[in-house]
Tab-separated table of N, CA and C in Angstrom:
chain	number	residue	atom	x	y	z
A	1	MET	N	23.155	2.774	-0.241
A	1	MET	CA	22.140	2.053	-0.926
A	1	MET	C	22.211	3.731	-2.031
A	2	GLY	N	21.514	4.090	-1.096
A	2	GLY	CA	20.974	5.312	-2.179
A	2	GLY	C	19.491	4.886	-1.803
A	3	VAL	N	17.860	4.150	-1.472
A	3	VAL	CA	17.115	4.019	-0.734
A	3	VAL	C	16.537	4.389	-0.520
A	4	SER	N	15.106	5.417	-0.426
A	4	SER	CA	14.244	6.913	0.177
A	4	SER	C	13.151	5.616	0.285
A	5	PHE	N	12.639	6.431	1.468
A	5	PHE	CA	11.294	6.237	0.572
A	5	PHE	C	10.278	7.151	0.727
A	6	ARG	N	8.682	6.670	-0.067
A	6	ARG	CA	8.402	8.313	-0.127
A	6	ARG	C	6.731	7.349	0.024
A	7	GLN	N	5.637	7.742	0.091
A	7	GLN	CA	4.220	7.856	0.221
A	7	GLN	C	3.527	7.102	-0.998
A	8	PRO	N	3.248	5.982	-1.429
A	8	PRO	CA	3.168	5.922	-3.115
A	8	PRO	C	2.416	6.847	-4.420
A	9	THR	N	2.433	7.193	-4.704
A	9	THR	CA	1.784	8.263	-5.663
A	9	THR	C	0.859	7.131	-6.993
A	10	ASP	N	-0.050	7.513	-7.079
A	10	ASP	CA	-1.891	7.143	-7.798
A	10	ASP	C	-1.020	7.077	-8.791
A	11	ASP	N	0.636	7.068	-9.793
A	11	ASP	CA	0.924	6.466	-10.563
A	11	ASP	C	1.824	5.393	-10.524
A	12	ASP	N	2.266	5.362	-9.572
A	12	ASP	CA	2.595	3.552	-8.402
A	12	ASP	C	2.346	2.757	-9.062
A	13	PRO	N	0.755	2.430	-8.797
A	13	PRO	CA	0.026	1.275	-8.792
A	13	PRO	C	0.141	0.429	-10.530
A	14	GLU	N	0.765	1.027	-11.738
A	14	GLU	CA	0.352	1.148	-12.673
A	14	GLU	C	2.198	0.764	-12.928
A	15	ARG	N	2.937	0.696	-12.199
A	15	ARG	CA	4.390	0.182	-12.583
A	15	ARG	C	4.400	-0.862	-11.559
A	16	ILE	N	3.771	-0.525	-10.564
A	16	ILE	CA	3.668	-1.763	-9.615
A	16	ILE	C	3.064	-3.398	-9.437
A	17	VAL	N	1.693	-3.049	-10.621
A	17	VAL	CA	1.326	-4.604	-10.653
A	17	VAL	C	2.381	-5.009	-12.010
A	18	GLU	N	2.887	-4.023	-13.229
A	18	GLU	CA	3.604	-5.928	-13.999
A	18	GLU	C	4.812	-5.841	-13.307
A	19	TRP	N	4.789	-6.696	-12.233
A	19	TRP	CA	6.469	-6.481	-11.787
A	19	TRP	C	5.783	-8.099	-10.471
A	20	THR	N	4.098	-8.090	-11.066
A	20	THR	CA	3.653	-9.971	-10.892
A	20	THR	C	3.310	-10.513	-11.733
A	21	ASP	N	4.041	-10.990	-12.365
A	21	ASP	CA	2.901	-11.602	-13.858
A	21	ASP	C	2.831	-12.805	-13.894
A	22	SER	N	2.690	-13.541	-12.873
A	22	SER	CA	2.044	-15.260	-13.168
A	22	SER	C	1.298	-15.080	-11.688
A	23	PRO	N	-0.108	-16.257	-10.889
A	23	PRO	CA	-0.159	-16.098	-10.390
A	23	PRO	C	0.493	-16.615	-9.086
A	24	ALA	N	1.515	-16.833	-9.213
A	24	ALA	CA	2.480	-17.263	-7.518
A	24	ALA	C	3.401	-16.514	-8.125
A	25	ALA	N	3.424	-15.819	-8.715
A	25	ALA	CA	4.204	-14.364	-8.432
A	25	ALA	C	3.324	-13.989	-7.487
A	26	LEU	N	1.837	-13.392	-7.602
A	26	LEU	CA	1.235	-12.676	-7.308
A	26	LEU	C	1.099	-13.023	-5.241
A	27	LEU	N	0.968	-14.314	-5.637
A	27	LEU	CA	0.634	-15.237	-4.252
A	27	LEU	C	1.816	-14.742	-3.360
A	28	GLN	N	3.246	-14.833	-4.465
A	28	GLN	CA	4.347	-15.144	-3.934
A	28	GLN	C	4.422	-13.597	-2.691
A	29	TRP	N	4.037	-12.484	-3.373
A	29	TRP	CA	4.372	-10.914	-2.740
A	29	TRP	C	3.009	-10.931	-1.806
A	30	ALA	N	2.138	-10.853	-2.242
A	30	ALA	CA	0.606	-10.511	-1.631
A	30	ALA	C	0.187	-11.771	-0.528
A	31	GLY	N	0.319	-12.364	-0.835
A	31	GLY	CA	-0.674	-13.812	0.085
A	31	GLY	C	-2.331	-14.180	-0.681
A	32	SER	N	-3.174	-14.088	-0.242
A	32	SER	CA	-4.351	-13.669	-1.195
A	32	SER	C	-5.353	-12.756	-0.877
A	33	VAL	N	-4.353	-11.295	-0.723
A	33	VAL	CA	-4.607	-10.100	-0.410
A	33	VAL	C	-5.666	-9.454	-1.755
A	34	PHE	N	-4.682	-9.818	-3.344
A	34	PHE	CA	-5.202	-9.483	-4.526
A	34	PHE	C	-5.203	-10.880	-5.563
A	35	SER	N	-5.813	-10.811	-5.845
A	35	SER	CA	-6.100	-12.334	-7.311
A	35	SER	C	-6.013	-11.531	-8.645
A	36	PHE	N	-5.422	-12.338	-9.154
A	36	PHE	CA	-4.624	-12.608	-10.145
A	36	PHE	C	-5.716	-12.163	-11.556
A	37	PRO	N	-5.159	-11.514	-12.631
A	37	PRO	CA	-4.991	-10.539	-13.001
A	37	PRO	C	-4.300	-9.230	-11.657
A	38	LEU	N	-2.748	-9.208	-11.030
A	38	LEU	CA	-4.381	-7.812	-10.100
A	38	LEU	C	-3.610	-6.793	-11.401
A	39	ASP	N	-4.765	-5.733	-11.221
A	39	ASP	CA	-4.743	-4.982	-12.077
A	39	ASP	C	-4.332	-3.238	-10.776
A	40	ALA	N	-4.001	-2.317	-11.437
A	40	ALA	CA	-4.183	-0.893	-10.663
A	40	ALA	C	-5.540	-1.248	-10.030
A	41	ALA	N	-6.546	-0.643	-10.227
A	41	ALA	CA	-7.476	-0.988	-9.251
A	41	ALA	C	-7.713	-1.601	-8.389
A	42	GLN	N	-7.092	-2.622	-8.077
A	42	GLN	CA	-6.924	-3.423	-6.256
A	42	GLN	C	-5.782	-2.738	-5.631
A	43	LEU	N	-4.490	-2.569	-6.845
A	43	LEU	CA	-4.395	-1.723	-6.387
A	43	LEU	C	-3.890	-0.657	-5.081
A	44	ARG	N	-5.014	0.137	-5.770
A	44	ARG	CA	-5.409	1.480	-5.515
A	44	ARG	C	-6.741	1.791	-4.148
A	45	GLY	N	-7.551	0.564	-4.087
A	45	GLY	CA	-7.896	-0.055	-4.109
A	45	GLY	C	-7.700	0.249	-2.512
A	46	HIS	N	-6.434	-1.302	-2.692
A	46	HIS	CA	-6.195	-1.532	-0.548
A	46	HIS	C	-5.310	-0.519	-0.176
A	47	LEU	N	-4.550	0.620	-1.274
A	47	LEU	CA	-3.898	1.503	-0.465
A	47	LEU	C	-5.161	2.930	-0.237
A	48	ASP	N	-5.844	2.753	-0.301
A	48	ASP	CA	-6.807	3.368	0.633
A	48	ASP	C	-7.795	3.227	0.952
A	49	GLU	N	-7.181	1.898	1.384
A	49	GLU	CA	-7.918	1.383	2.558
A	49	GLU	C	-6.375	1.678	3.725
A	50	ILE	N	-5.111	1.498	3.037
A	50	ILE	CA	-4.285	1.787	3.983
A	50	ILE	C	-4.533	2.860	4.695
A	51	LYS	N	-4.436	3.545	4.454
A	51	LYS	CA	-5.117	5.378	4.045
A	51	LYS	C	-6.444	5.403	4.932
A	52	ASP	N	-7.537	4.341	5.046
A	52	ASP	CA	-8.677	5.093	5.710
A	52	ASP	C	-7.770	3.844	7.237
A	53	SER	N	-6.773	3.122	7.477
A	53	SER	CA	-6.475	2.758	8.717
A	53	SER	C	-5.796	3.214	10.056
A	54	GLY	N	-5.526	4.142	9.643
A	54	GLY	CA	-4.795	5.072	10.747
A	54	GLY	C	-3.172	4.917	10.715
A	55	PRO	N	-3.539	4.896	11.952
A	55	PRO	CA	-1.545	4.031	11.946
A	55	PRO	C	-2.022	3.242	12.475
A	56	THR	N	-2.361	1.987	11.947
A	56	THR	CA	-2.389	0.208	12.065
A	56	THR	C	-1.422	-0.094	11.437
A	57	HIS	N	-1.087	0.500	9.417
A	57	HIS	CA	-0.501	0.469	9.060
A	57	HIS	C	-0.267	1.567	7.873
A	58	ARG	N	1.016	0.973	7.268
A	58	ARG	CA	1.895	1.710	6.187
A	58	ARG	C	2.093	1.567	5.063
A	59	ALA	N	2.464	2.194	3.599
A	59	ALA	CA	2.400	1.918	2.772
A	59	ALA	C	3.743	2.544	2.148
A	60	TYR	N	5.599	2.233	1.742
A	60	TYR	CA	5.671	2.986	1.424
A	60	TYR	C	6.282	2.418	0.365
A	61	ALA	N	6.838	3.264	-0.983
A	61	ALA	CA	7.712	3.761	-2.387
A	61	ALA	C	9.282	3.802	-2.500
A	62	ALA	N	9.786	2.981	-3.432
A	62	ALA	CA	10.531	2.688	-2.385
A	62	ALA	C	11.238	3.536	-3.854
A	63	VAL	N	12.299	4.055	-3.921
A	63	VAL	CA	12.656	4.449	-4.913
A	63	VAL	C	14.641	4.614	-4.791
A	64	VAL	N	15.310	5.157	-5.899
A	64	VAL	CA	16.254	5.570	-6.105
A	64	VAL	C	17.000	6.205	-6.584
A	65	ASP	N	17.197	7.236	-7.604
A	65	ASP	CA	17.385	8.742	-8.256
A	65	ASP	C	15.985	8.709	-8.551
A	66	GLY	N	14.638	8.395	-7.691
A	66	GLY	CA	13.416	9.343	-8.664
A	66	GLY	C	12.863	8.172	-9.668
A	67	ARG	N	13.569	7.071	-9.241
A	67	ARG	CA	12.573	5.911	-9.961
A	67	ARG	C	11.765	4.747	-9.024
A	68	LEU	N	10.989	4.885	-9.100
A	68	LEU	CA	10.408	3.323	-8.182
A	68	LEU	C	11.365	2.136	-8.433
A	69	VAL	N	11.693	1.677	-6.819
A	69	VAL	CA	12.491	0.043	-7.370
A	69	VAL	C	12.128	-1.321	-6.551
A	70	GLY	N	10.615	-0.248	-6.055
A	70	GLY	CA	10.357	-0.970	-4.808
A	70	GLY	C	9.582	-0.262	-4.367
A	71	TYR	N	8.894	-2.048	-2.831
A	71	TYR	CA	6.776	-1.001	-1.812
A	71	TYR	C	7.458	-2.770	-1.280
A	72	LEU	N	6.103	-1.872	-0.493
A	72	LEU	CA	6.695	-2.710	0.955
A	72	LEU	C	5.292	-2.086	2.096
A	73	GLU	N	5.407	-3.036	3.156
A	73	GLU	CA	3.898	-2.183	4.183
A	73	GLU	C	4.803	-2.966	5.213
A	74	LEU	N	4.005	-1.903	6.283
A	74	LEU	CA	4.755	-2.150	7.946
A	74	LEU	C	3.048	-2.509	8.289
A	75	ALA	N	2.724	-3.934	8.635
A	75	ALA	CA	0.869	-3.169	9.087
A	75	ALA	C	1.541	-4.012	10.688
A	76	ASP	N	0.464	-4.666	10.727
A	76	ASP	CA	-0.453	-4.246	12.667
A	76	ASP	C	0.364	-3.254	13.870
A	77	ILE	N	0.734	-2.196	12.923
A	77	ILE	CA	1.489	-1.613	13.767
A	77	ILE	C	0.769	-1.753	15.626
A	78	ASP	N	1.133	-2.345	16.145
A	78	ASP	CA	0.329	-1.760	18.168
A	78	ASP	C	1.480	-1.483	19.336
A	79	ARG	N	0.852	-0.127	19.024
A	79	ARG	CA	1.106	0.876	19.621
A	79	ARG	C	1.352	0.578	21.483
A	80	GLU	N	0.471	-0.303	21.470
A	80	GLU	CA	0.604	-0.595	23.011
A	80	GLU	C	1.462	-1.937	23.123
A	81	ASN	N	1.782	-3.664	22.080
A	81	ASN	CA	2.875	-4.094	22.530
A	81	ASN	C	4.535	-3.292	21.975
A	82	ARG	N	4.341	-2.309	20.949
A	82	ARG	CA	5.269	-1.879	20.782
A	82	ARG	C	5.369	-3.373	19.570
A	83	SER	N	5.208	-4.093	18.484
A	83	SER	CA	4.978	-5.104	17.198
A	83	SER	C	4.277	-4.553	16.302
A	84	ALA	N	4.700	-4.358	15.098
A	84	ALA	CA	4.575	-4.646	13.847
A	84	ALA	C	4.960	-5.723	12.938
A	85	ARG	N	4.282	-5.901	11.967
A	85	ARG	CA	4.861	-6.991	10.621
A	85	ARG	C	5.135	-6.464	9.553
A	86	VAL	N	5.419	-6.439	9.373
A	86	VAL	CA	6.439	-6.154	7.464
A	86	VAL	C	6.371	-7.298	6.514
A	87	ALA	N	5.565	-6.235	5.234
A	87	ALA	CA	4.607	-7.003	4.611
A	87	ALA	C	4.712	-6.878	3.152
A	88	ARG	N	4.635	-7.561	1.679
A	88	ARG	CA	4.426	-7.241	0.625
A	88	ARG	C	5.747	-6.318	0.604
A	89	VAL	N	6.462	-7.418	0.967
A	89	VAL	CA	7.674	-6.486	0.497
A	89	VAL	C	7.824	-7.103	-1.520
A	90	ILE	N	8.410	-6.338	-2.218
A	90	ILE	CA	8.420	-6.686	-3.370
A	90	ILE	C	9.882	-4.936	-4.191
A	91	VAL	N	10.505	-5.994	-5.198
A	91	VAL	CA	11.346	-4.750	-5.876
A	91	VAL	C	11.469	-5.156	-7.883
A	92	ASP	N	11.481	-4.467	-8.488
A	92	ASP	CA	10.761	-4.801	-8.639
A	92	ASP	C	11.976	-5.205	-10.373
A	93	PRO	N	11.925	-5.946	-10.222
A	93	PRO	CA	12.129	-7.684	-11.326
A	93	PRO	C	13.300	-6.707	-12.168
A	94	ALA	N	13.489	-6.359	-12.590
A	94	ALA	CA	14.680	-6.022	-13.402
A	94	ALA	C	15.290	-4.872	-12.475
A	95	GLU	N	15.499	-4.498	-11.615
A	95	GLU	CA	15.956	-3.900	-10.709
A	95	GLU	C	17.060	-4.729	-9.260
A	96	ARG	N	16.006	-6.471	-9.316
A	96	ARG	CA	16.614	-7.048	-8.362
A	96	ARG	C	18.638	-7.385	-8.465
A	97	GLY	N	19.124	-7.399	-7.566
A	97	GLY	CA	20.263	-7.835	-7.674
A	97	GLY	C	21.148	-6.519	-7.646
A	98	ASN	N	21.370	-5.350	-6.532
A	98	ASN	CA	21.190	-4.200	-6.212
A	98	ASN	C	20.947	-4.729	-5.254
A	99	GLY	N	20.677	-4.424	-4.852
A	99	GLY	CA	21.222	-4.603	-3.224
A	99	GLY	C	19.535	-3.320	-2.598
A	100	TYR	N	19.031	-3.552	-3.320
A	100	TYR	CA	17.520	-2.494	-2.879
A	100	TYR	C	16.604	-3.138	-2.207
A	101	GLY	N	16.612	-4.553	-2.356
A	101	GLY	CA	15.581	-4.863	-1.126
A	101	GLY	C	15.846	-4.923	0.387
A	102	THR	N	17.635	-5.621	0.691
A	102	THR	CA	18.476	-5.348	1.488
A	102	THR	C	18.342	-4.510	2.228
A	103	ALA	N	18.971	-2.668	0.717
A	103	ALA	CA	17.943	-1.441	1.532
A	103	ALA	C	17.058	-0.850	2.329
A	104	MET	N	15.524	-1.713	1.744
A	104	MET	CA	14.521	-0.587	1.857
A	104	MET	C	14.158	-2.260	3.680
A	105	MET	N	14.942	-2.715	3.596
A	105	MET	CA	14.701	-3.613	4.557
A	105	MET	C	15.462	-3.256	5.629
A	106	ARG	N	16.658	-2.637	5.621
A	106	ARG	CA	17.297	-1.579	6.750
A	106	ARG	C	16.369	-0.645	6.586
A	107	GLU	N	15.621	-0.631	6.368
A	107	GLU	CA	14.905	1.236	6.701
A	107	GLU	C	14.247	1.108	6.703
A	108	ILE	N	13.070	0.551	7.042
A	108	ILE	CA	11.879	-0.178	7.422
A	108	ILE	C	12.582	-0.991	9.051
A	109	VAL	N	12.948	-1.601	8.649
A	109	VAL	CA	13.984	-1.398	11.019
A	109	VAL	C	14.742	0.105	11.353
A	110	ARG	N	14.864	0.608	10.760
A	110	ARG	CA	15.200	1.382	11.309
A	110	ARG	C	14.050	2.452	11.952
A	111	ILE	N	12.523	2.835	10.775
A	111	ILE	CA	11.663	3.247	10.945
A	111	ILE	C	10.839	2.628	12.603
A	112	GLY	N	10.911	0.897	11.543
A	112	GLY	CA	9.978	0.597	13.224
A	112	GLY	C	11.050	0.732	15.166
A	113	PHE	N	12.317	0.535	14.414
A	113	PHE	CA	12.975	1.066	15.528
A	113	PHE	C	13.003	2.912	15.924
A	114	ASP	N	13.945	2.621	16.014
A	114	ASP	CA	13.638	4.773	15.759
A	114	ASP	C	12.272	5.570	15.672
A	115	GLU	N	12.039	5.669	14.917
A	115	GLU	CA	10.803	6.826	14.743
A	115	GLU	C	9.898	5.861	15.260
A	116	LEU	N	8.981	4.496	15.099
A	116	LEU	CA	8.084	4.143	15.693
A	116	LEU	C	8.045	3.800	16.877
A	117	ASP	N	9.667	3.589	18.128
A	117	ASP	CA	9.906	3.365	19.563
A	117	ASP	C	9.109	1.401	18.978
A	118	LEU	N	9.079	1.011	18.680
A	118	LEU	CA	8.951	-0.455	18.276
A	118	LEU	C	9.811	-1.864	19.861
A	119	HIS	N	9.224	-2.402	19.324
A	119	HIS	CA	10.198	-3.650	20.466
A	119	HIS	C	10.552	-5.204	19.070
A	120	ARG	N	9.356	-5.139	18.220
A	120	ARG	CA	9.645	-6.245	17.591
A	120	ARG	C	8.953	-5.898	16.405
A	121	ILE	N	9.889	-6.366	15.616
A	121	ILE	CA	8.761	-6.452	13.452
A	121	ILE	C	9.403	-7.961	13.402
A	122	GLY	N	7.641	-8.311	13.075
A	122	GLY	CA	7.746	-9.653	12.129
A	122	GLY	C	7.522	-9.461	10.814
A	123	LEU	N	7.195	-10.581	10.420
A	123	LEU	CA	7.894	-10.568	8.850
A	123	LEU	C	6.769	-12.195	8.377
A	124	ARG	N	6.834	-12.764	7.375
A	124	ARG	CA	5.897	-14.122	7.083
A	124	ARG	C	6.447	-13.753	5.145
A	125	VAL	N	7.706	-15.015	5.589
A	125	VAL	CA	7.836	-15.419	3.921
A	125	VAL	C	8.364	-17.193	3.387
A	126	PHE	N	7.933	-17.489	2.014
A	126	PHE	CA	7.395	-18.307	1.189
A	126	PHE	C	9.055	-19.021	1.716
A	127	ASP	N	9.195	-20.155	2.444
A	127	ASP	CA	10.430	-21.486	2.594
A	127	ASP	C	10.726	-21.449	1.265
A	128	PHE	N	10.643	-22.083	0.656
A	128	PHE	CA	11.318	-21.790	-0.838
A	128	PHE	C	12.155	-20.099	-1.634
A	129	ASN	N	11.944	-18.782	-0.546
A	129	ASN	CA	12.137	-17.932	-1.085
A	129	ASN	C	13.568	-17.357	-0.415
A	130	GLU	N	14.352	-18.718	-0.717
A	130	GLU	CA	15.793	-18.333	-0.018
A	130	GLU	C	16.198	-16.858	-0.404
A	131	PRO	N	16.629	-16.334	-1.384
A	131	PRO	CA	17.111	-14.583	-1.650
A	131	PRO	C	16.418	-13.598	0.130
A	132	ALA	N	15.352	-14.039	-0.395
A	132	ALA	CA	14.876	-12.876	0.697
A	132	ALA	C	15.090	-13.325	2.615
A	133	ILE	N	14.451	-14.794	3.257
A	133	ILE	CA	15.306	-15.070	3.985
A	133	ILE	C	16.528	-14.743	3.932
A	134	GLU	N	17.494	-15.477	2.852
A	134	GLU	CA	18.649	-14.578	3.398
A	134	GLU	C	19.002	-13.119	3.313
A	135	CYS	N	18.084	-11.683	2.715
A	135	CYS	CA	18.120	-11.021	2.878
A	135	CYS	C	17.559	-10.281	4.328
A	136	TYR	N	16.556	-11.065	4.783
A	136	TYR	CA	16.554	-10.867	6.279
A	136	TYR	C	17.301	-11.274	7.180
A	137	GLU	N	17.661	-11.983	6.820
A	137	GLU	CA	18.832	-12.031	8.382
A	137	GLU	C	19.993	-10.930	7.937
A	138	THR	N	20.033	-11.256	7.056
A	138	THR	CA	21.577	-10.372	7.136
A	138	THR	C	20.751	-8.883	7.036
A	139	VAL	N	20.030	-8.554	8.271
A	139	VAL	CA	19.292	-6.940	8.511
A	139	VAL	C	18.894	-7.558	9.944
A	140	GLY	N	19.169	-9.099	10.219
A	140	GLY	CA	18.710	-9.373	11.347
A	140	GLY	C	17.935	-9.683	12.164
A	141	PHE	N	17.308	-10.019	10.703
A	141	PHE	CA	15.597	-11.405	11.454
A	141	PHE	C	16.551	-12.693	11.285
A	142	VAL	N	14.779	-13.019	12.016
A	142	VAL	CA	15.848	-14.535	12.820
A	142	VAL	C	14.529	-15.174	12.754
A	143	ARG	N	14.640	-16.440	12.008
A	143	ARG	CA	14.056	-17.368	11.064
A	143	ARG	C	13.122	-18.051	12.999
A	144	GLU	N	12.351	-18.070	13.334
A	144	GLU	CA	10.988	-18.315	14.267
A	144	GLU	C	10.947	-19.945	14.864
A	145	GLY	N	9.577	-20.007	12.747
A	145	GLY	CA	9.162	-21.024	13.064
A	145	GLY	C	8.802	-20.826	11.984
A	146	VAL	N	7.973	-22.362	11.550
A	146	VAL	CA	6.949	-22.227	10.101
A	146	VAL	C	5.624	-23.190	10.641
A	147	LEU	N	5.003	-22.405	9.310
A	147	LEU	CA	3.394	-22.577	9.647
A	147	LEU	C	3.715	-22.603	8.548
A	148	ARG	N	3.060	-24.394	7.682
A	148	ARG	CA	3.146	-25.637	7.592
A	148	ARG	C	2.105	-25.287	6.274
A	149	ASP	N	2.286	-25.803	4.769
A	149	ASP	CA	0.703	-26.441	4.196
A	149	ASP	C	-0.665	-25.212	4.358
A	150	VAL	N	0.359	-23.488	4.299
A	150	VAL	CA	-0.203	-21.791	4.836
A	150	VAL	C	-1.453	-21.908	3.564
A	151	TYR	N	-0.853	-22.149	2.517
A	151	TYR	CA	-1.211	-21.120	1.304
A	151	TYR	C	-1.207	-22.679	0.116
A	152	ARG	N	-2.943	-23.138	-0.928
A	152	ARG	CA	-2.587	-23.635	-2.077
A	152	ARG	C	-2.693	-22.920	-2.856
A	153	HIS	N	-1.198	-23.279	-4.046
A	153	HIS	CA	-1.499	-22.735	-4.713
A	153	HIS	C	-0.554	-24.100	-5.885
A	154	GLY	N	-2.689	-24.187	-7.453
A	154	GLY	CA	-2.237	-24.834	-8.139
A	154	GLY	C	-2.687	-26.952	-6.735
A	155	GLU	N	-1.555	-27.311	-7.688
A	155	GLU	CA	-2.446	-28.974	-6.439
A	155	GLU	C	-1.427	-28.985	-5.317
A	156	GLU	N	-0.383	-27.812	-4.559
A	156	GLU	CA	0.978	-27.642	-4.110
A	156	GLU	C	0.928	-27.050	-3.238
A	157	TYR	N	0.827	-26.956	-2.182
A	157	TYR	CA	0.811	-26.237	-0.526
A	157	TYR	C	2.461	-25.184	-0.372
A	158	TRP	N	1.321	-24.504	0.114
A	158	TRP	CA	3.027	-23.539	0.095
A	158	TRP	C	3.407	-23.402	1.284
A	159	SER	N	4.603	-23.299	2.586
A	159	SER	CA	4.500	-22.763	3.369
A	159	SER	C	5.305	-21.621	4.193
A	160	LEU	N	5.274	-21.171	5.058
A	160	LEU	CA	6.111	-19.559	5.849
A	160	LEU	C	6.805	-20.043	6.895
A	161	VAL	N	8.405	-19.662	6.668
A	161	VAL	CA	8.813	-19.301	7.891
A	161	VAL	C	8.401	-18.056	8.118
A	162	THR	N	7.942	-17.922	9.088
A	162	THR	CA	8.224	-16.816	10.395
A	162	THR	C	9.360	-16.164	10.760
A	163	MET	N	9.834	-15.161	10.847
A	163	MET	CA	11.101	-14.360	11.204
A	163	MET	C	10.409	-12.532	11.539
A	164	ARG	N	11.873	-12.473	13.248
A	164	ARG	CA	11.665	-11.403	13.696
A	164	ARG	C	12.654	-11.156	14.121
A	165	CYS	N	12.492	-9.364	14.523
A	165	CYS	CA	13.814	-8.708	14.907
A	165	CYS	C	13.867	-7.923	15.613
A	166	LEU	N	14.162	-8.001	16.448
A	166	LEU	CA	14.318	-7.609	18.394
A	166	LEU	C	14.911	-6.057	18.741
A	167	GLU	N	14.334	-5.469	18.685
A	167	GLU	CA	14.981	-4.118	18.554
A	167	GLU	C	16.601	-4.117	20.001
A	168	THR	N	16.704	-5.251	20.892
A	168	THR	CA	17.593	-5.773	21.549
A	168	THR	C	18.606	-6.043	20.377
A	169	GLU	N	17.777	-6.421	19.532
A	169	GLU	CA	19.035	-7.584	19.033
A	169	GLU	C	19.296	-6.883	17.685
A	170	ARG	N	19.375	-6.128	17.601
A	170	ARG	CA	19.960	-5.042	15.898
A	170	ARG	C	21.560	-5.607	16.028
A	171	PRO	N	21.671	-5.911	14.649
A	171	PRO	CA	22.834	-6.129	14.800
A	171	PRO	C	23.709	-4.496	14.998
A	172	SER	N	24.693	-4.017	16.838
A	172	SER	CA	25.352	-3.794	16.108
A	172	SER	C	26.127	-2.528	15.637
A	173	GLY	N	25.720	-0.727	16.390
A	173	GLY	CA	26.252	-0.307	15.408
A	173	GLY	C	25.045	-0.056	14.558
A	174	GLU	N	23.917	-1.091	14.499
A	174	GLU	CA	22.980	-0.764	13.628
A	174	GLU	C	22.112	0.920	13.223
A	175	ARG	N	21.573	1.144	14.940
A	175	ARG	CA	20.555	2.655	15.105
A	175	ARG	C	21.583	4.020	14.387
A	176	SER	N	23.407	4.113	14.677
A	176	SER	CA	23.402	4.261	14.121
A	176	SER	C	24.204	5.033	12.647
A	177	GLU	N	24.315	3.581	12.011
A	177	GLU	CA	23.776	2.979	10.214
A	177	GLU	C	23.496	4.060	9.285
A	178	PHE	N	21.632	3.774	10.041
A	178	PHE	CA	21.678	4.452	8.810
A	178	PHE	C	21.179	5.990	8.706
C-alpha cells in the first residue's frame, strides 16, 4: 500500500486538526484528550507530552508519497508485560477508502510485535464504528468485550468495543509479509 511512518513534524498538527470538524468527530478520534474545536496548539502540546513520556508512548504520522494521510499512537507501552494499546487512529477524510487505515494498522502491529517484542496489542473503538472494527479484524484484532455507556455525547452515551491482537494469533505469514 506504500504507507510508511515517521515522527510527526511541527507542520502536521495544522493538517490533522482539519480532519476533526465536529465535536462528535473529535470524540470519536481522541476520546476526551482534546476539547473542541481542536487547534494546532492542543495537538502540539499533546505531542510534547508524548516526547516527555519516554518509552511508554509513541506518535506516528502515516505518509504516502511524502503526503500526510493519517496519524496514530502506540500508548501504554509496558515492557515488563510486553503489551501496548493503539490509540487515536485517524485517516484524512479525503484519503479514506484507499486502504490506508488497514496499512497503518498492519504497520503498527509489525512495529509492536517485531520491533518492540510485544505479546499483546489492544485497542478500544466505539461500537458504531463498523468500518474501523472491520479494519482491525482484518489485521488480526479480536473483540474481547464492550464497555457500555463510557462517553457521553450530548444526550446519548457511547459504548466502546475492546479488541486485542496477540503475537501468537497473528494471521499466518504476517511476520514476514510486512
